[in-house]
PDB file of C-alpha atoms in Angstrom:
ATOM      1  CA  MET A   1       0.000   0.000   0.000  1.00  0.00           C
ATOM      2  CA  VAL A   2       1.240   3.502  -0.813  1.00  0.00           C
ATOM      3  CA  MET A   3       2.368   5.429   2.277  1.00  0.00           C
ATOM      4  CA  GLY A   4      -0.448   7.690   3.498  1.00  0.00           C
ATOM      5  CA  VAL A   5      -3.043   6.358   1.025  1.00  0.00           C
ATOM      6  CA  SER A   6      -5.645   3.821   2.161  1.00  0.00           C
ATOM      7  CA  GLN A   7      -6.261   0.601   0.237  1.00  0.00           C
ATOM      8  CA  SER A   8      -9.942   1.544  -0.103  1.00  0.00           C
ATOM      9  CA  THR A   9      -9.007   4.833  -1.798  1.00  0.00           C
ATOM     10  CA  ILE A  10      -6.662   3.054  -4.194  1.00  0.00           C
ATOM     11  CA  ASP A  11      -9.293   0.448  -5.094  1.00  0.00           C
ATOM     12  CA  ALA A  12     -12.003   3.097  -5.517  1.00  0.00           C
ATOM     13  CA  LEU A  13      -9.778   5.121  -7.855  1.00  0.00           C
ATOM     14  CA  ARG A  14      -8.952   2.014  -9.887  1.00  0.00           C
ATOM     15  CA  ALA A  15     -12.663   1.233 -10.207  1.00  0.00           C
ATOM     16  CA  ALA A  16     -13.436   4.802 -11.288  1.00  0.00           C
ATOM     17  CA  SER A  17     -10.618   4.633 -13.850  1.00  0.00           C
ATOM     18  CA  ARG A  18     -12.001   1.397 -15.335  1.00  0.00           C
ATOM     19  CA  GLN A  19     -15.469   2.903 -15.570  1.00  0.00           C
ATOM     20  CA  LEU A  20     -14.066   6.018 -17.264  1.00  0.00           C
ATOM     21  CA  VAL A  21     -12.203   3.885 -19.799  1.00  0.00           C
ATOM     22  CA  ARG A  22     -15.356   1.905 -20.602  1.00  0.00           C
ATOM     23  CA  GLN A  23     -17.620   4.949 -20.853  1.00  0.00           C
ATOM     24  CA  LEU A  24     -15.232   6.694 -23.245  1.00  0.00           C
ATOM     25  CA  GLY A  25     -15.127   3.678 -25.547  1.00  0.00           C
ATOM     26  CA  PHE A  26     -11.546   2.564 -25.073  1.00  0.00           C
ATOM     27  CA  MET A  27     -12.627  -1.077 -24.709  1.00  0.00           C
ATOM     28  CA  GLY A  28     -13.958  -1.362 -28.260  1.00  0.00           C
ATOM     29  CA  GLY A  29     -16.824  -0.223 -30.424  1.00  0.00           C
ATOM     30  CA  ASP A  30     -17.188   3.379 -31.505  1.00  0.00           C
ATOM     31  CA  PHE A  31     -14.581   5.739 -30.088  1.00  0.00           C
ATOM     32  CA  ALA A  32     -15.104   9.505 -30.392  1.00  0.00           C
ATOM     33  CA  GLY A  33     -17.919   8.838 -32.844  1.00  0.00           C
ATOM     34  CA  THR A  34     -15.634   7.001 -35.287  1.00  0.00           C
ATOM     35  CA  GLU A  35     -14.781   3.443 -36.274  1.00  0.00           C
ATOM     36  CA  LEU A  36     -11.117   4.208 -35.543  1.00  0.00           C
ATOM     37  CA  PRO A  37      -9.173   2.748 -32.606  1.00  0.00           C
ATOM     38  CA  PRO A  38      -8.269   5.206 -29.806  1.00  0.00           C
ATOM     39  CA  SER A  39      -4.616   5.357 -30.864  1.00  0.00           C
ATOM     40  CA  ALA A  40      -5.567   6.518 -34.378  1.00  0.00           C
ATOM     41  CA  VAL A  41      -7.900   9.202 -33.001  1.00  0.00           C
ATOM     42  CA  HIS A  42      -5.153  10.496 -30.729  1.00  0.00           C
ATOM     43  CA  ALA A  43      -2.704  10.447 -33.637  1.00  0.00           C
ATOM     44  CA  LEU A  44      -5.025  12.528 -35.844  1.00  0.00           C
ATOM     45  CA  ILE A  45      -5.405  15.138 -33.107  1.00  0.00           C
ATOM     46  CA  GLU A  46      -1.632  15.359 -32.647  1.00  0.00           C
ATOM     47  CA  ILE A  47      -1.048  15.595 -36.404  1.00  0.00           C
ATOM     48  CA  GLU A  48      -3.587  18.419 -36.571  1.00  0.00           C
ATOM     49  CA  LYS A  49      -1.282  20.498 -34.345  1.00  0.00           C
ATOM     50  CA  GLY A  50       1.326  20.537 -37.122  1.00  0.00           C
ATOM     51  CA  THR A  51       4.980  19.536 -37.695  1.00  0.00           C
ATOM     52  CA  ALA A  52       4.531  16.005 -36.332  1.00  0.00           C
ATOM     53  CA  THR A  53       6.753  13.112 -37.382  1.00  0.00           C
ATOM     54  CA  ALA A  54       6.386   9.389 -36.861  1.00  0.00           C
ATOM     55  CA  ARG A  55       9.019   9.598 -34.117  1.00  0.00           C
ATOM     56  CA  ASP A  56       7.000  12.336 -32.374  1.00  0.00           C
ATOM     57  CA  LEU A  57       3.922  10.114 -32.321  1.00  0.00           C
ATOM     58  CA  THR A  58       5.931   7.204 -30.940  1.00  0.00           C
ATOM     59  CA  GLU A  59       6.970   9.353 -27.951  1.00  0.00           C
ATOM     60  CA  ILE A  60       3.670  11.165 -27.439  1.00  0.00           C
ATOM     61  CA  LEU A  61       1.429   8.092 -27.675  1.00  0.00           C
ATOM     62  CA  HIS A  62       3.862   5.739 -25.887  1.00  0.00           C
ATOM     63  CA  LEU A  63       3.618   3.186 -28.703  1.00  0.00           C
ATOM     64  CA  GLU A  64       6.144   0.936 -30.402  1.00  0.00           C
ATOM     65  CA  LYS A  65       7.652   2.222 -33.633  1.00  0.00           C
ATOM     66  CA  SER A  66       6.171  -0.684 -35.572  1.00  0.00           C
ATOM     67  CA  SER A  67       2.682  -0.004 -34.170  1.00  0.00           C
ATOM     68  CA  VAL A  68       2.893   3.659 -35.198  1.00  0.00           C
ATOM     69  CA  SER A  69       4.075   2.686 -38.691  1.00  0.00           C
ATOM     70  CA  ARG A  70       1.125   0.320 -39.211  1.00  0.00           C
ATOM     71  CA  MET A  71      -1.337   2.889 -37.889  1.00  0.00           C
ATOM     72  CA  LEU A  72       0.029   5.679 -40.108  1.00  0.00           C
ATOM     73  CA  ARG A  73      -0.040   3.428 -43.160  1.00  0.00           C
ATOM     74  CA  LYS A  74      -3.762   2.805 -42.607  1.00  0.00           C
ATOM     75  CA  LEU A  75      -4.449   6.530 -42.054  1.00  0.00           C
ATOM     76  CA  VAL A  76      -2.605   7.396 -45.288  1.00  0.00           C
ATOM     77  CA  GLU A  77      -4.425   4.660 -47.226  1.00  0.00           C
ATOM     78  CA  SER A  78      -7.772   5.906 -45.916  1.00  0.00           C
ATOM     79  CA  GLY A  79      -7.019   9.403 -47.229  1.00  0.00           C
ATOM     80  CA  ASN A  80      -6.893  11.140 -43.838  1.00  0.00           C
ATOM     81  CA  VAL A  81      -3.136  11.734 -43.584  1.00  0.00           C
ATOM     82  CA  GLN A  82      -0.356  12.596 -46.009  1.00  0.00           C
ATOM     83  CA  TRP A  83       3.426  12.905 -45.893  1.00  0.00           C
ATOM     84  CA  VAL A  84       5.101  16.202 -46.759  1.00  0.00           C
ATOM     85  CA  ALA A  85       8.753  17.197 -46.869  1.00  0.00           C
ATOM     86  CA  SER A  86      10.008  19.600 -44.205  1.00  0.00           C
ATOM     87  CA  LYS A  87      10.918  23.045 -45.543  1.00  0.00           C
ATOM     88  CA  GLU A  88      13.961  23.098 -43.251  1.00  0.00           C
ATOM     89  CA  ASP A  89      15.195  19.603 -44.178  1.00  0.00           C
ATOM     90  CA  SER A  90      13.827  17.766 -47.193  1.00  0.00           C
ATOM     91  CA  ARG A  91      15.012  14.468 -45.712  1.00  0.00           C
ATOM     92  CA  THR A  92      12.532  14.872 -42.826  1.00  0.00           C
ATOM     93  CA  LYS A  93       8.998  13.707 -43.582  1.00  0.00           C
ATOM     94  CA  LEU A  94       6.235  15.495 -41.730  1.00  0.00           C
ATOM     95  CA  LEU A  95       2.671  14.361 -41.261  1.00  0.00           C
ATOM     96  CA  SER A  96      -0.297  16.536 -42.143  1.00  0.00           C
ATOM     97  CA  LEU A  97      -4.031  16.093 -42.485  1.00  0.00           C
ATOM     98  CA  THR A  98      -5.690  15.948 -45.858  1.00  0.00           C
ATOM     99  CA  SER A  99      -8.944  17.775 -46.498  1.00  0.00           C
ATOM    100  CA  ALA A 100     -10.795  14.603 -45.541  1.00  0.00           C
ATOM    101  CA  GLY A 101      -8.619  14.284 -42.453  1.00  0.00           C
ATOM    102  CA  ARG A 102      -9.432  17.820 -41.325  1.00  0.00           C
ATOM    103  CA  LYS A 103     -13.150  17.086 -41.682  1.00  0.00           C
ATOM    104  CA  ARG A 104     -12.682  13.863 -39.719  1.00  0.00           C
ATOM    105  CA  VAL A 105     -10.872  15.649 -36.872  1.00  0.00           C
ATOM    106  CA  ALA A 106     -13.461  18.443 -36.790  1.00  0.00           C
ATOM    107  CA  ALA A 107     -16.159  15.788 -36.337  1.00  0.00           C
ATOM    108  CA  ILE A 108     -14.119  14.135 -33.560  1.00  0.00           C
ATOM    109  CA  HIS A 109     -13.816  17.455 -31.710  1.00  0.00           C
ATOM    110  CA  ALA A 110     -17.543  18.141 -32.090  1.00  0.00           C
ATOM    111  CA  PHE A 111     -18.480  14.699 -30.794  1.00  0.00           C
ATOM    112  CA  ALA A 112     -16.082  14.904 -27.836  1.00  0.00           C
ATOM    113  CA  ARG A 113     -17.145  18.421 -26.834  1.00  0.00           C
ATOM    114  CA  GLU A 114     -20.794  17.381 -26.869  1.00  0.00           C
ATOM    115  CA  GLN A 115     -19.944  14.294 -24.815  1.00  0.00           C
ATOM    116  CA  VAL A 116     -18.033  16.306 -22.201  1.00  0.00           C
ATOM    117  CA  ALA A 117     -20.629  19.086 -22.090  1.00  0.00           C
ATOM    118  CA  GLY A 118     -23.385  16.536 -21.547  1.00  0.00           C
ATOM    119  CA  ALA A 119     -21.523  14.989 -18.627  1.00  0.00           C
ATOM    120  CA  LEU A 120     -20.699  18.341 -17.007  1.00  0.00           C
ATOM    121  CA  GLU A 121     -24.331  19.438 -17.218  1.00  0.00           C
ATOM    122  CA  ARG A 122     -25.179  16.620 -14.820  1.00  0.00           C
ATOM    123  CA  LEU A 123     -22.901  18.053 -12.123  1.00  0.00           C
ATOM    124  CA  GLU A 124     -23.698  20.620  -9.475  1.00  0.00           C
ATOM    125  CA  PRO A 125     -22.526  24.223 -10.077  1.00  0.00           C
ATOM    126  CA  GLY A 126     -18.798  24.517  -9.491  1.00  0.00           C
ATOM    127  CA  GLN A 127     -18.108  20.776  -9.674  1.00  0.00           C
ATOM    128  CA  ASP A 128     -16.813  21.100 -13.234  1.00  0.00           C
ATOM    129  CA  GLN A 129     -13.704  22.890 -11.933  1.00  0.00           C
ATOM    130  CA  VAL A 130     -13.262  20.235  -9.240  1.00  0.00           C
ATOM    131  CA  VAL A 131     -13.303  17.539 -11.941  1.00  0.00           C
ATOM    132  CA  LEU A 132     -10.835  19.479 -14.090  1.00  0.00           C
ATOM    133  CA  ASP A 133      -8.408  20.059 -11.222  1.00  0.00           C
ATOM    134  CA  GLY A 134      -8.621  16.436 -10.141  1.00  0.00           C
ATOM    135  CA  MET A 135      -7.998  15.033 -13.611  1.00  0.00           C
ATOM    136  CA  ARG A 136      -5.034  17.346 -14.159  1.00  0.00           C
ATOM    137  CA  LEU A 137      -3.511  16.337 -10.839  1.00  0.00           C
ATOM    138  CA  TYR A 138      -4.040  12.620 -11.408  1.00  0.00           C
ATOM    139  CA  ALA A 139      -2.744  12.703 -14.986  1.00  0.00           C
ATOM    140  CA  ARG A 140       0.362  14.544 -13.828  1.00  0.00           C
ATOM    141  CA  ALA A 141       0.880  12.086 -10.968  1.00  0.00           C
ATOM    142  CA  LEU A 142       0.674   9.149 -13.397  1.00  0.00           C
ATOM    143  CA  SER A 143       3.324  10.674 -15.642  1.00  0.00           C
ATOM    144  CA  PRO A 144       7.019   9.905 -15.164  1.00  0.00           C
ATOM    145  CA  PRO A 145       8.756  12.323 -12.764  1.00  0.00           C
ATOM    146  CA  ASP A 146      10.243  14.449 -15.525  1.00  0.00           C
ATOM    147  CA  ASP A 147       8.835  17.855 -14.532  1.00  0.00           C
ATOM    148  CA  THR A 148      12.020  19.089 -12.825  1.00  0.00           C
ATOM    149  CA  ALA A 149      12.683  21.767 -15.435  1.00  0.00           C
ATOM    150  CA  ARG A 150       9.108  23.002 -15.222  1.00  0.00           C
ATOM    151  CA  SER A 151       9.237  23.105 -11.430  1.00  0.00           C
ATOM    152  CA  GLU A 152      12.447  25.081 -11.552  1.00  0.00           C
ATOM    153  CA  ASP A 153      10.640  27.718 -13.620  1.00  0.00           C
ATOM    154  CA  ILE A 154       8.520  28.562 -10.564  1.00  0.00           C
ATOM    155  CA  HIS A 155      10.009  31.306  -8.419  1.00  0.00           C
ATOM    156  CA  VAL A 156       8.817  32.163  -4.906  1.00  0.00           C
ATOM    157  CA  ARG A 157       9.366  35.823  -4.042  1.00  0.00           C
ATOM    158  CA  ASN A 158       8.412  37.877  -0.994  1.00  0.00           C
ATOM    159  CA  GLY A 159       7.315  41.486  -0.620  1.00  0.00           C
ATOM    160  CA  TYR A 160       5.144  43.834  -2.589  1.00  0.00           C
ATOM    161  CA  ARG A 161       5.496  44.172  -6.348  1.00  0.00           C
ATOM    162  CA  ALA A 162       3.478  46.002  -8.976  1.00  0.00           C
ATOM    163  CA  GLY A 163       0.247  44.186  -9.776  1.00  0.00           C
ATOM    164  CA  LEU A 164       0.319  42.078  -6.601  1.00  0.00           C
ATOM    165  CA  ILE A 165      -3.106  43.089  -5.270  1.00  0.00           C
ATOM    166  CA  ALA A 166      -4.817  42.656  -8.637  1.00  0.00           C
ATOM    167  CA  GLY A 167      -2.985  39.413  -9.375  1.00  0.00           C
ATOM    168  CA  ILE A 168      -3.810  37.683  -6.106  1.00  0.00           C
ATOM    169  CA  THR A 169      -7.374  38.982  -6.107  1.00  0.00           C
ATOM    170  CA  GLY A 170      -7.825  37.680  -9.646  1.00  0.00           C
ATOM    171  CA  LEU A 171      -6.608  34.208  -8.691  1.00  0.00           C
ATOM    172  CA  HIS A 172      -9.098  34.023  -5.829  1.00  0.00           C
ATOM    173  CA  ALA A 173     -12.016  35.525  -7.730  1.00  0.00           C
ATOM    174  CA  LEU A 174     -11.641  33.250 -10.761  1.00  0.00           C
ATOM    175  CA  TYR A 175     -11.085  29.999  -8.888  1.00  0.00           C
ATOM    176  CA  TYR A 176     -13.779  30.446  -6.246  1.00  0.00           C
ATOM    177  CA  SER A 177     -16.289  31.744  -8.763  1.00  0.00           C
ATOM    178  CA  GLN A 178     -15.876  28.662 -10.934  1.00  0.00           C
ATOM    179  CA  ALA A 179     -15.580  26.138  -8.119  1.00  0.00           C
ATOM    180  CA  TYR A 180     -18.003  27.505  -5.505  1.00  0.00           C
ATOM    181  CA  GLY A 181     -20.073  30.237  -7.136  1.00  0.00           C
ATOM    182  CA  PHE A 182     -18.614  33.099  -5.087  1.00  0.00           C
ATOM    183  CA  GLY A 183     -19.203  36.479  -6.695  1.00  0.00           C
ATOM    184  CA  GLN A 184     -18.631  40.186  -6.169  1.00  0.00           C
ATOM    185  CA  PRO A 185     -18.861  40.197  -2.340  1.00  0.00           C
ATOM    186  CA  PHE A 186     -16.051  37.650  -2.104  1.00  0.00           C
ATOM    187  CA  GLU A 187     -13.843  39.443  -4.621  1.00  0.00           C
ATOM    188  CA  SER A 188     -14.372  42.753  -2.831  1.00  0.00           C
ATOM    189  CA  VAL A 189     -13.437  41.231   0.539  1.00  0.00           C
ATOM    190  CA  VAL A 190     -10.230  39.806  -0.921  1.00  0.00           C
ATOM    191  CA  ALA A 191      -9.263  43.035  -2.706  1.00  0.00           C
ATOM    192  CA  SER A 192      -9.975  45.359   0.222  1.00  0.00           C
ATOM    193  CA  GLY A 193      -8.251  43.091   2.722  1.00  0.00           C
ATOM    194  CA  LEU A 194      -5.158  42.772   0.541  1.00  0.00           C
ATOM    195  CA  ALA A 195      -4.992  46.502  -0.061  1.00  0.00           C
ATOM    196  CA  GLU A 196      -5.168  47.221   3.668  1.00  0.00           C
ATOM    197  CA  PHE A 197      -2.581  44.555   4.469  1.00  0.00           C
ATOM    198  CA  CYS A 198      -0.095  45.742   1.841  1.00  0.00           C
ATOM    199  CA  GLY A 199      -0.107  49.115   3.551  1.00  0.00           C
ATOM    200  CA  ARG A 200       1.398  47.350   6.598  1.00  0.00           C
ATOM    201  CA  LEU A 201       4.124  45.368   4.864  1.00  0.00           C
ATOM    202  CA  ASP A 202       6.793  47.726   6.169  1.00  0.00           C
ATOM    203  CA  ARG A 203       6.265  46.282   9.655  1.00  0.00           C
ATOM    204  CA  PRO A 204       8.497  43.320  10.555  1.00  0.00           C
ATOM    205  CA  SER A 205       5.693  40.982  11.653  1.00  0.00           C
ATOM    206  CA  ASN A 206       3.978  41.035   8.238  1.00  0.00           C
ATOM    207  CA  GLN A 207       5.066  39.417   4.968  1.00  0.00           C
ATOM    208  CA  ILE A 208       3.650  38.118   1.702  1.00  0.00           C
ATOM    209  CA  TRP A 209       4.978  35.618  -0.841  1.00  0.00           C
ATOM    210  CA  VAL A 210       4.014  34.901  -4.436  1.00  0.00           C
ATOM    211  CA  ALA A 211       4.787  32.005  -6.765  1.00  0.00           C
ATOM    212  CA  MET A 212       5.667  33.303 -10.215  1.00  0.00           C
ATOM    213  CA  ARG A 213       6.271  31.775 -13.608  1.00  0.00           C
ATOM    214  CA  ASP A 214       7.130  33.790 -16.702  1.00  0.00           C
ATOM    215  CA  GLY A 215       6.499  36.969 -14.742  1.00  0.00           C
ATOM    216  CA  ARG A 216       2.920  36.010 -13.782  1.00  0.00           C
ATOM    217  CA  ILE A 217       1.643  35.650 -10.228  1.00  0.00           C
ATOM    218  CA  LEU A 218       0.231  32.115  -9.986  1.00  0.00           C
ATOM    219  CA  GLY A 219       0.175  31.569  -6.240  1.00  0.00           C
ATOM    220  CA  SER A 220       0.332  33.432  -2.946  1.00  0.00           C
ATOM    221  CA  VAL A 221       0.349  33.270   0.835  1.00  0.00           C
ATOM    222  CA  ALA A 222       0.735  35.914   3.554  1.00  0.00           C
ATOM    223  CA  ILE A 223       1.447  36.122   7.264  1.00  0.00           C
ATOM    224  CA  ASP A 224      -0.344  38.914   9.102  1.00  0.00           C
ATOM    225  CA  GLY A 225       1.218  39.286  12.528  1.00  0.00           C
ATOM    226  CA  GLU A 226      -1.026  42.090  13.755  1.00  0.00           C
ATOM    227  CA  ASP A 227      -4.720  41.488  13.120  1.00  0.00           C
ATOM    228  CA  ILE A 228      -5.478  38.683  15.626  1.00  0.00           C
ATOM    229  CA  GLY A 229      -3.451  39.423  18.737  1.00  0.00           C
ATOM    230  CA  PRO A 230      -0.029  39.241  20.392  1.00  0.00           C
ATOM    231  CA  ASP A 231       2.117  36.249  19.426  1.00  0.00           C
ATOM    232  CA  ILE A 232      -0.493  34.942  16.956  1.00  0.00           C
ATOM    233  CA  ALA A 233       0.198  34.825  13.219  1.00  0.00           C
ATOM    234  CA  HIS A 234      -2.663  34.862  10.740  1.00  0.00           C
ATOM    235  CA  LEU A 235      -2.011  32.868   7.561  1.00  0.00           C
ATOM    236  CA  ARG A 236      -3.979  34.498   4.731  1.00  0.00           C
ATOM    237  CA  TRP A 237      -4.576  34.402   0.950  1.00  0.00           C
ATOM    238  CA  PHE A 238      -3.095  30.962   0.358  1.00  0.00           C
ATOM    239  CA  ILE A 239      -3.864  29.875  -3.194  1.00  0.00           C
ATOM    240  CA  VAL A 240      -2.156  28.126  -6.120  1.00  0.00           C
ATOM    241  CA  ASP A 241      -3.322  28.393  -9.706  1.00  0.00           C
ATOM    242  CA  PRO A 242      -4.411  25.002 -11.157  1.00  0.00           C
ATOM    243  CA  ALA A 243      -1.595  25.369 -13.723  1.00  0.00           C
ATOM    244  CA  LEU A 244       0.940  24.856 -10.908  1.00  0.00           C
ATOM    245  CA  ARG A 245      -0.871  22.179  -8.950  1.00  0.00           C
ATOM    246  CA  GLY A 246       1.190  19.061  -8.355  1.00  0.00           C
ATOM    247  CA  MET A 247       4.494  20.887  -8.911  1.00  0.00           C
ATOM    248  CA  GLY A 248       5.248  21.705  -5.286  1.00  0.00           C
ATOM    249  CA  ALA A 249       4.386  25.400  -5.453  1.00  0.00           C
ATOM    250  CA  GLY A 250       1.887  25.185  -2.594  1.00  0.00           C
ATOM    251  CA  LYS A 251       4.392  23.410  -0.338  1.00  0.00           C
ATOM    252  CA  ARG A 252       7.078  25.990  -1.102  1.00  0.00           C
ATOM    253  CA  LEU A 253       4.751  28.895  -0.344  1.00  0.00           C
ATOM    254  CA  LEU A 254       3.464  27.375   2.891  1.00  0.00           C
ATOM    255  CA  ASP A 255       6.937  26.389   4.073  1.00  0.00           C
ATOM    256  CA  ALA A 256       8.232  29.905   3.422  1.00  0.00           C
ATOM    257  CA  ALA A 257       5.383  31.380   5.450  1.00  0.00           C
ATOM    258  CA  LEU A 258       5.852  28.970   8.372  1.00  0.00           C
ATOM    259  CA  ALA A 259       9.612  29.513   8.407  1.00  0.00           C
ATOM    260  CA  PHE A 260       8.840  33.229   8.790  1.00  0.00           C
ATOM    261  CA  VAL A 261       6.403  32.436  11.627  1.00  0.00           C
ATOM    262  CA  ASP A 262       8.946  30.354  13.503  1.00  0.00           C
ATOM    263  CA  ALA A 263      11.784  32.815  12.952  1.00  0.00           C
ATOM    264  CA  HIS A 264       9.685  35.641  14.427  1.00  0.00           C
ATOM    265  CA  GLY A 265       8.687  33.653  17.514  1.00  0.00           C
ATOM    266  CA  PHE A 266       4.908  33.497  17.061  1.00  0.00           C
ATOM    267  CA  LYS A 267       3.383  31.056  19.540  1.00  0.00           C
ATOM    268  CA  GLN A 268       0.449  30.136  17.302  1.00  0.00           C
ATOM    269  CA  THR A 269      -0.640  30.403  13.679  1.00  0.00           C
ATOM    270  CA  HIS A 270      -4.310  30.579  12.749  1.00  0.00           C
ATOM    271  CA  LEU A 271      -6.004  30.266   9.381  1.00  0.00           C
ATOM    272  CA  TRP A 272      -9.619  30.355   8.273  1.00  0.00           C
ATOM    273  CA  THR A 273     -10.949  28.257   5.409  1.00  0.00           C
ATOM    274  CA  PHE A 274     -14.072  26.195   4.723  1.00  0.00           C
ATOM    275  CA  ALA A 275     -14.992  22.559   4.277  1.00  0.00           C
ATOM    276  CA  GLY A 276     -14.382  21.008   0.880  1.00  0.00           C
ATOM    277  CA  LEU A 277     -10.887  22.303   0.149  1.00  0.00           C
ATOM    278  CA  ASN A 278      -9.419  18.867   0.803  1.00  0.00           C
ATOM    279  CA  THR A 279      -6.079  19.298  -0.965  1.00  0.00           C
ATOM    280  CA  ALA A 280      -5.303  22.432   1.030  1.00  0.00           C
ATOM    281  CA  ARG A 281      -6.487  20.792   4.248  1.00  0.00           C
ATOM    282  CA  TYR A 282      -4.114  17.858   3.713  1.00  0.00           C
ATOM    283  CA  LEU A 283      -1.254  20.290   3.223  1.00  0.00           C
ATOM    284  CA  TYR A 284      -2.186  22.257   6.354  1.00  0.00           C
ATOM    285  CA  GLU A 285      -2.384  19.133   8.479  1.00  0.00           C
ATOM    286  CA  SER A 286       0.923  17.839   7.127  1.00  0.00           C
ATOM    287  CA  ARG A 287       2.499  21.036   8.500  1.00  0.00           C
ATOM    288  CA  GLY A 288       1.058  20.655  11.999  1.00  0.00           C
ATOM    289  CA  PHE A 289      -2.289  22.466  11.733  1.00  0.00           C
ATOM    290  CA  VAL A 290      -5.304  20.975  13.507  1.00  0.00           C
ATOM    291  CA  LEU A 291      -8.989  21.787  13.153  1.00  0.00           C
ATOM    292  CA  ALA A 292      -9.981  23.998  16.094  1.00  0.00           C
ATOM    293  CA  GLU A 293     -13.566  24.946  15.266  1.00  0.00           C
ATOM    294  CA  GLU A 294     -16.140  25.066  12.497  1.00  0.00           C
ATOM    295  CA  GLN A 295     -19.460  26.795  11.980  1.00  0.00           C
ATOM    296  CA  LEU A 296     -21.788  27.841   9.176  1.00  0.00           C
ATOM    297  CA  GLY A 297     -21.106  31.320   7.831  1.00  0.00           C
ATOM    298  CA  THR A 298     -21.888  33.604   4.912  1.00  0.00           C
ATOM    299  CA  GLN A 299     -18.976  36.053   4.925  1.00  0.00           C
ATOM    300  CA  TRP A 300     -17.829  34.720   1.518  1.00  0.00           C
ATOM    301  CA  GLY A 301     -21.165  35.445  -0.160  1.00  0.00           C
ATOM    302  CA  ASN A 302     -22.582  31.898  -0.022  1.00  0.00           C
ATOM    303  CA  GLU A 303     -23.236  29.780   3.052  1.00  0.00           C
ATOM    304  CA  VAL A 304     -20.319  27.432   3.748  1.00  0.00           C
ATOM    305  CA  LEU A 305     -19.010  25.454   6.693  1.00  0.00           C
ATOM    306  CA  GLU A 306     -16.230  27.755   7.901  1.00  0.00           C
ATOM    307  CA  GLN A 307     -13.249  26.173   9.618  1.00  0.00           C
ATOM    308  CA  ARG A 308     -10.437  27.514  11.792  1.00  0.00           C
ATOM    309  CA  PHE A 309      -7.143  25.627  11.899  1.00  0.00           C
ATOM    310  CA  THR A 310      -4.357  26.341  14.369  1.00  0.00           C
ATOM    311  CA  ARG A 311      -0.695  25.431  14.610  1.00  0.00           C
ATOM    312  CA  THR A 312       1.262  25.737  17.831  1.00  0.00           C
ATOM    313  CA  LYS A 313       4.951  26.656  17.807  1.00  0.00           C
ATOM    314  CA  PRO A 314       7.012  23.440  17.511  1.00  0.00           C
TER     315      PRO A 314
END
């Protein structure tokens, strides 16, 4: 059994994966509204992107070279794919879609979008983002651990910088609107609170950190050492954009904030959140936070089960 993961969770996820595979048609029959096998459908979509070679498809689809060759031969014979010489190197043969192939791929996209839209319509408001985040995380976790270069592109920086208030507010407003239906009241609370806090960043007990990639703010956390009481740190505005989930950005932000807390001698750290944010809760608890209280509240615009977690100085 994987450390920290129950056997029941593993078995339930395996069962859900098998059901997903069957429902999407991977076990036979029509796939994506076509008579083609899944590998051929995936190949057509990759070829549509342009400048694909047989070697590219071998790596992308995780197939044997011989399997890709047989598949491409059938796609060429059916009139969906053609070979063209590269403009940079005539010895390199690129794959491209024919007119018939473009029509075939357009039909595949239309079928798949209708299929996904139909499934999402059966969910409760906000659950579509939960599904998207979960699938991204799981797909990334199944992939080989080759994201080192991508992770190194994430930079954690502290202090105020131009666009910080708007950037962090935007992250919160977009995510919580899509996932939980929070609207203008929530966004206003975040923006006004951040603006007030940033006016106190010159004081030694306050600090803010952001996770950045390519100059964009994609995550944040702050420690407010003044608004609760003496020797108590308030952890605020902790969020990570879904684009960075699973790459360690949340751990780096939280660890930076808690290192600041410990270095400044705070006896306790408090944070407020609400039920349902399970990934964040796991991270909090792994860093020594425990649930102290919970109650129904509407300060975010919708009624949620508010929770207060505390961490005592190690």
